[in-house]
Short mmCIF file of C-alpha atoms and ligand atoms in Angstrom, two decimals:
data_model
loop_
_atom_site.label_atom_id
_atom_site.label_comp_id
_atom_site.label_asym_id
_atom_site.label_seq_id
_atom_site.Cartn_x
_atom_site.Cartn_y
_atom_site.Cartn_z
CA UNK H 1 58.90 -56.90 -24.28
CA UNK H 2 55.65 -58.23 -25.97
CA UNK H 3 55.75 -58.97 -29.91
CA UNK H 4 52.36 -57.39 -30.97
CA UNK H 5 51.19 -57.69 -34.54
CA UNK H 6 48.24 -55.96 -35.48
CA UNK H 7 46.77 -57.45 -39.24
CA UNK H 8 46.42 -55.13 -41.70
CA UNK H 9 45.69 -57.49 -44.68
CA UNK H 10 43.12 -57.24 -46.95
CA UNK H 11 41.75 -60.07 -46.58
CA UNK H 12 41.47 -60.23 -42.94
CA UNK H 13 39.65 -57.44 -42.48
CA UNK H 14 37.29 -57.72 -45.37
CA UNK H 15 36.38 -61.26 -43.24
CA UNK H 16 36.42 -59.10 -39.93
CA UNK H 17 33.52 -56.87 -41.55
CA UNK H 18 31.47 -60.10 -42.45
CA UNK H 19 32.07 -61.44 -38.60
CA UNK H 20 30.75 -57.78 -37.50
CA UNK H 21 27.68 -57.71 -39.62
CA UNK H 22 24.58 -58.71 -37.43
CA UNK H 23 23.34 -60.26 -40.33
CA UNK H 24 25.96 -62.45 -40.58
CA UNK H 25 23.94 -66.25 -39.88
CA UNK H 26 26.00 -68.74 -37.48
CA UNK H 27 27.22 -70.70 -40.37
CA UNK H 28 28.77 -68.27 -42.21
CA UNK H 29 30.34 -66.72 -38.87
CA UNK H 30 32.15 -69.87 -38.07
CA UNK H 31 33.18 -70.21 -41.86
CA UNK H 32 34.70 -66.88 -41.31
CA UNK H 33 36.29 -67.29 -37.95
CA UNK H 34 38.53 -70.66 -39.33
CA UNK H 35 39.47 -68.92 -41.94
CA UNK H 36 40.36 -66.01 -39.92
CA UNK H 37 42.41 -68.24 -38.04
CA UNK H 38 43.98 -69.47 -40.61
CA UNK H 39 45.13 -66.22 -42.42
CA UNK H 40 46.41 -65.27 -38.90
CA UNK H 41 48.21 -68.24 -38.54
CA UNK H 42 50.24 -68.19 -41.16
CA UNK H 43 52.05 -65.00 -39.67
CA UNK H 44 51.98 -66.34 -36.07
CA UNK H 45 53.94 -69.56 -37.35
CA UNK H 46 56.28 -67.91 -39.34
CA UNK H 47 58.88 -69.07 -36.76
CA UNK H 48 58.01 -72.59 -36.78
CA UNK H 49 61.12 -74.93 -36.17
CA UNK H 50 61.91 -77.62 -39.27
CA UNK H 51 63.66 -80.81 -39.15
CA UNK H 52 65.78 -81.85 -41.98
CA UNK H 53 64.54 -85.15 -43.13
CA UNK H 54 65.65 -87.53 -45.95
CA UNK H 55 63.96 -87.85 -49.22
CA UNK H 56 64.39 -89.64 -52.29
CA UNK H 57 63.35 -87.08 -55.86
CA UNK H 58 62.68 -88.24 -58.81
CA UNK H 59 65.76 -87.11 -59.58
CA UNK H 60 68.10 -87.79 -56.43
CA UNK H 61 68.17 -88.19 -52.69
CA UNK H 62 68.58 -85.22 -50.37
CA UNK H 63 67.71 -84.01 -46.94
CA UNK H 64 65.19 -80.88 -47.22
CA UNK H 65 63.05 -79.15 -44.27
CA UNK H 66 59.67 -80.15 -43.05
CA UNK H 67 57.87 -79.23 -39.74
CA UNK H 68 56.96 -81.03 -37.23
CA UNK H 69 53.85 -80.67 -34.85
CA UNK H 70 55.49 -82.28 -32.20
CA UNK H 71 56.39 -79.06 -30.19
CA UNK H 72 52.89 -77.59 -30.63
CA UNK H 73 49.68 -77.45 -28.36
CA UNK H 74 46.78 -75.27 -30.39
CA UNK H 75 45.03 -74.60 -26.72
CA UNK H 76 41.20 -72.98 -27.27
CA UNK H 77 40.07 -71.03 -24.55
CA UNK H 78 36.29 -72.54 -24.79
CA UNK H 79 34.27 -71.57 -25.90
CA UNK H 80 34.59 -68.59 -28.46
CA UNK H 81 38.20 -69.95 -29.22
CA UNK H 82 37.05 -73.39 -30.04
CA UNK H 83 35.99 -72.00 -33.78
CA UNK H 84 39.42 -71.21 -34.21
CA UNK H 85 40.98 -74.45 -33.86
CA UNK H 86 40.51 -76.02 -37.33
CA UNK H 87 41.92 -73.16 -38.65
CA UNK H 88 45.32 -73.35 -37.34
CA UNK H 89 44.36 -77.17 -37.66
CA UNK H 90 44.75 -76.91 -41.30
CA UNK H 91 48.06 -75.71 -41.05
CA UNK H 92 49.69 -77.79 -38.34
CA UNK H 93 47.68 -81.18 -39.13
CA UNK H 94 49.72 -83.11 -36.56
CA UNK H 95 49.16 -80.42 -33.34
CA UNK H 96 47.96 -81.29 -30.64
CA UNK H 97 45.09 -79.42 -28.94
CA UNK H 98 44.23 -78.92 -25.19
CA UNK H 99 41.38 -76.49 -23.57
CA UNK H 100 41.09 -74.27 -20.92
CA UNK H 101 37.70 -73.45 -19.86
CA UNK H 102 37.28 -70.32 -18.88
CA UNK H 103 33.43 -67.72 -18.65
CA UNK H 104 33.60 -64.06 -17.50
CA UNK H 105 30.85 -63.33 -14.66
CA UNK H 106 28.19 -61.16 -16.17
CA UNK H 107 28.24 -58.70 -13.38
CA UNK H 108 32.13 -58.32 -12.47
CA UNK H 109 33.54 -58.75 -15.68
CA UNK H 110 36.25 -61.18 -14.20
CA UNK H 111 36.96 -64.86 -15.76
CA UNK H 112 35.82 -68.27 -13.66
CA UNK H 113 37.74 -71.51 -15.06
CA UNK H 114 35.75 -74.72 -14.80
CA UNK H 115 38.07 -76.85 -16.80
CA UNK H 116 41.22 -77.83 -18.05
CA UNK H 117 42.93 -80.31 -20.17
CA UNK H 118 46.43 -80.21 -21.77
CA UNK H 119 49.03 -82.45 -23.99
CA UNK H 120 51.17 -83.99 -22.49
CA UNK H 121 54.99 -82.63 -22.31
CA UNK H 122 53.30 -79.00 -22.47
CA UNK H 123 55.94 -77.25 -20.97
CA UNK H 124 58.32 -78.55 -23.97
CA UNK H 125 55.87 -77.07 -26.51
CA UNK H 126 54.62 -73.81 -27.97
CA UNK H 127 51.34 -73.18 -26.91
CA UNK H 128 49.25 -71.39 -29.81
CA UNK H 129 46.18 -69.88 -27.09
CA UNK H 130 42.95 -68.94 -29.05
CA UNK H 131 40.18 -66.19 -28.29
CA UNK H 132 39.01 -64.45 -30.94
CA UNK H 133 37.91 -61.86 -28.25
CA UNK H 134 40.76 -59.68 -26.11
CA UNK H 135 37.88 -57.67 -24.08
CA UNK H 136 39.16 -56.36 -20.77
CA UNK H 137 41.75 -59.06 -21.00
CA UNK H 138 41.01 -61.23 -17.88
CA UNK H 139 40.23 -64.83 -19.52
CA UNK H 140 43.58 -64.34 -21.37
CA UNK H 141 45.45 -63.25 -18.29
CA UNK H 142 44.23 -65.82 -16.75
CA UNK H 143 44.78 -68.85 -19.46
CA UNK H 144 48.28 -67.67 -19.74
CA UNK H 145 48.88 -67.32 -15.73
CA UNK H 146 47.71 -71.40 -16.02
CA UNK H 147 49.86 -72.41 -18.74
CA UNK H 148 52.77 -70.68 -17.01
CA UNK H 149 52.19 -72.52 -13.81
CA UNK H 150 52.17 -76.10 -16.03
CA UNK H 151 55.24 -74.96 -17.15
CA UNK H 152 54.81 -73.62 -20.52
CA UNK H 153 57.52 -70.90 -21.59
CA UNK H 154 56.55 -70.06 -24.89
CA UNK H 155 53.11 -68.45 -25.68
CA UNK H 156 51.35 -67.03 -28.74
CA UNK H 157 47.88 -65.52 -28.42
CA UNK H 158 45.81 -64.99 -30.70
CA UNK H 159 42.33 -62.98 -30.97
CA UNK H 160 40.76 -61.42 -34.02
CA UNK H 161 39.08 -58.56 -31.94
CA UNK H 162 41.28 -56.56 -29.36
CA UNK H 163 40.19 -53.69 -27.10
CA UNK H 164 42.93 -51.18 -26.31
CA UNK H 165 42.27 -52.25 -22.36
CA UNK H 166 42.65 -55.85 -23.17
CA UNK H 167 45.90 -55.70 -25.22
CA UNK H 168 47.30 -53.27 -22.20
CA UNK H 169 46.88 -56.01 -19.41
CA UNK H 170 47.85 -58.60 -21.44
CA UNK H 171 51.18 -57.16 -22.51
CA UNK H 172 51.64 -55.59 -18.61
CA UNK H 173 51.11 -59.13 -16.97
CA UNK H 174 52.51 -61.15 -19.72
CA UNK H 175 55.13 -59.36 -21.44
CA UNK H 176 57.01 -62.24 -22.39
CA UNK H 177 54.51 -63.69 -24.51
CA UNK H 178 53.70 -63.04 -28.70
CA UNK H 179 50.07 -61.59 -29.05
CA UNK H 180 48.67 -61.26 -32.89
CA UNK H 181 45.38 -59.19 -33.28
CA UNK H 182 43.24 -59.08 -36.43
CA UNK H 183 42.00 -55.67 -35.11
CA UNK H 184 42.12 -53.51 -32.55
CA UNK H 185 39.18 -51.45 -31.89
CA UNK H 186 38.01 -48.43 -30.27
CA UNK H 187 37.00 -49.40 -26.47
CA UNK H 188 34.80 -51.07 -24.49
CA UNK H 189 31.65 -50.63 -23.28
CA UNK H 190 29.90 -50.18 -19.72
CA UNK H 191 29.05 -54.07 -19.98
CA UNK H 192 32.63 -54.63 -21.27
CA UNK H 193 31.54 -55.70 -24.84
CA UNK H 194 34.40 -54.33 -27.31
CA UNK H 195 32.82 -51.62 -29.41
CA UNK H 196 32.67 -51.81 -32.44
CA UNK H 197 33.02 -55.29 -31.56
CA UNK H 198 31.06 -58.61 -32.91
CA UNK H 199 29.00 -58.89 -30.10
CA UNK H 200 28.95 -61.77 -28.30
CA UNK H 201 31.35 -64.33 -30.00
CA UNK H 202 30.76 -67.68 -28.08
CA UNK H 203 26.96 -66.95 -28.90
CA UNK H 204 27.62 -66.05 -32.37
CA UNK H 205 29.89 -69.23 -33.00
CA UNK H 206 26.94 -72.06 -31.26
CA UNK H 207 23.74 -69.78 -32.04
CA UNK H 208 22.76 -69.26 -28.55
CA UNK H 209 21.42 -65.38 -28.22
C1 PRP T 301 34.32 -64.25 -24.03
C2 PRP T 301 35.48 -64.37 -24.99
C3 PRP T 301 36.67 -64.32 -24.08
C4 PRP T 301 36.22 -63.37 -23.02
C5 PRP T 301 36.86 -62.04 -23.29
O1 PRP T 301 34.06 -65.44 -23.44
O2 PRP T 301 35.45 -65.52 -25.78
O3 PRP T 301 37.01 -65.57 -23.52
O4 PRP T 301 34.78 -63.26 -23.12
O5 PRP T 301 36.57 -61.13 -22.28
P1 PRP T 301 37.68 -60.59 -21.28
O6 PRP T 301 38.87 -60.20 -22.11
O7 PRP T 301 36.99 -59.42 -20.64
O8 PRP T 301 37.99 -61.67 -20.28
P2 PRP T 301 32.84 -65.65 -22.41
O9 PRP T 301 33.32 -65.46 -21.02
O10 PRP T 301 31.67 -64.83 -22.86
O11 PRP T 301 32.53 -67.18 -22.53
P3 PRP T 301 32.02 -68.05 -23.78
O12 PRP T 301 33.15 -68.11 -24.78
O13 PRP T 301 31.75 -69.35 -23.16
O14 PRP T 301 30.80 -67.39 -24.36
N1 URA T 302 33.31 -61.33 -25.04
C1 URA T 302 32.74 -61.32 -26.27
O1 URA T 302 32.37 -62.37 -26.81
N2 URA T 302 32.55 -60.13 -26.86
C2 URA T 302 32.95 -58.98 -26.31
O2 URA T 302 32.77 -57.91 -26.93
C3 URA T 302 33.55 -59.01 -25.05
C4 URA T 302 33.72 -60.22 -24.43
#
């Protein structure tokens, strides 16, 4: 069974409204979708693993928790999810990040990848997969079904706009994986844009309408 959080903070969707607004200029849309990421993050990490390490106080030594990035991969599904990454960046510094490249046809909806890199040892890490957009749920489908076959066993998706259909594939083909949505909205369309939606978010992120 899926873990599905669905954000509810303040602060997350006060930013989501700014990311909707078409007047929202590509600077200030990729301001808002780090920090997004960020706010987002800091739920979807909650479970982080520490290490017990040894420290000296001013006052005396002791052993006391600290994470490490070691058993992390921050993975962008490029583009849209590459405006995430500094986001979850600036919480695990030490991450390392792969990409899957993946683009949905224009006329059948379904994803095409045309590139791949990932850290090594990937199937010893977490993989935190980034999209800010959950549309029909194809690309993610398909960036998970990847990671799976590289050996990855531990998943957490994350997308700041989810359509109903998206987040119902995803959780049918994947159900073993954690999926954290900053909103879920009300469909999609007959082009398979999410409605209310953002648009188009790889455009919105580079400036190339
Ligand atoms: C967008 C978005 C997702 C995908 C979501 O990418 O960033 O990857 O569409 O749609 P789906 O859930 O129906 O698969 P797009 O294919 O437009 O590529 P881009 O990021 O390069 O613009
Ligand atoms: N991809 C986007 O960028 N936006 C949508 O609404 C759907 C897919």
């Amino acid at each position: 069974m899926s873990k599905i959080v669905v954000f509810d903070h303040p602060l997350i969707q006060h930013k989501i409204t700014l990311l909707r607004d078409c007047t929202t200029g590509t600077r200030d849309f990729r301001i808002l979708i780090e920090e997004i990421a960020t706010l987002m993050g800091y739920e979807a990490l909650r479970d982080l693993p520490l290490e017990m390490k040894e420290i000296k106080t001013p006052i005396e030594n002791t052993t006391a928790p600290v994470i490490t990035g070691k058993t992390i991969a921050v993975v962008p599904i490029l583009r849209a999810g590459l405006g995430m990454v500094k986001g979850i960046l600036a919480l695990v510094p030490t991450a390392k990040v792969g990409h899957i490249g993946l683009y949905r046809d224009p006329e059948t909806h379904t994803p095409h990848e045309y590139y791949a890199k990932l850290p090594e040892n990937i199937e010893e890490r977490t993989v935190i997969l980034l999209d800010p957009m959950l549309a029909t749920g194809g690309s993610a489908v398909a960036a998970v079904d990847y990671l799976k076959k590289q050996g990855v066993k531990s998943v957490k998706f994350m997308s700041i706009i989810a359509a109903p259909e998206g987040l119902a594939a995803l959780i049918q083909a994947h159900p073993d994986i954690e999926i954290y949505c900053g909103h879920l909205d009300e469909k999609l369309n007959e082009n398979k844009y999410i409605v209310p939606g953002l648009g188009d978010a790889g455009d919105r992120i580079f400036g190339t309408m």
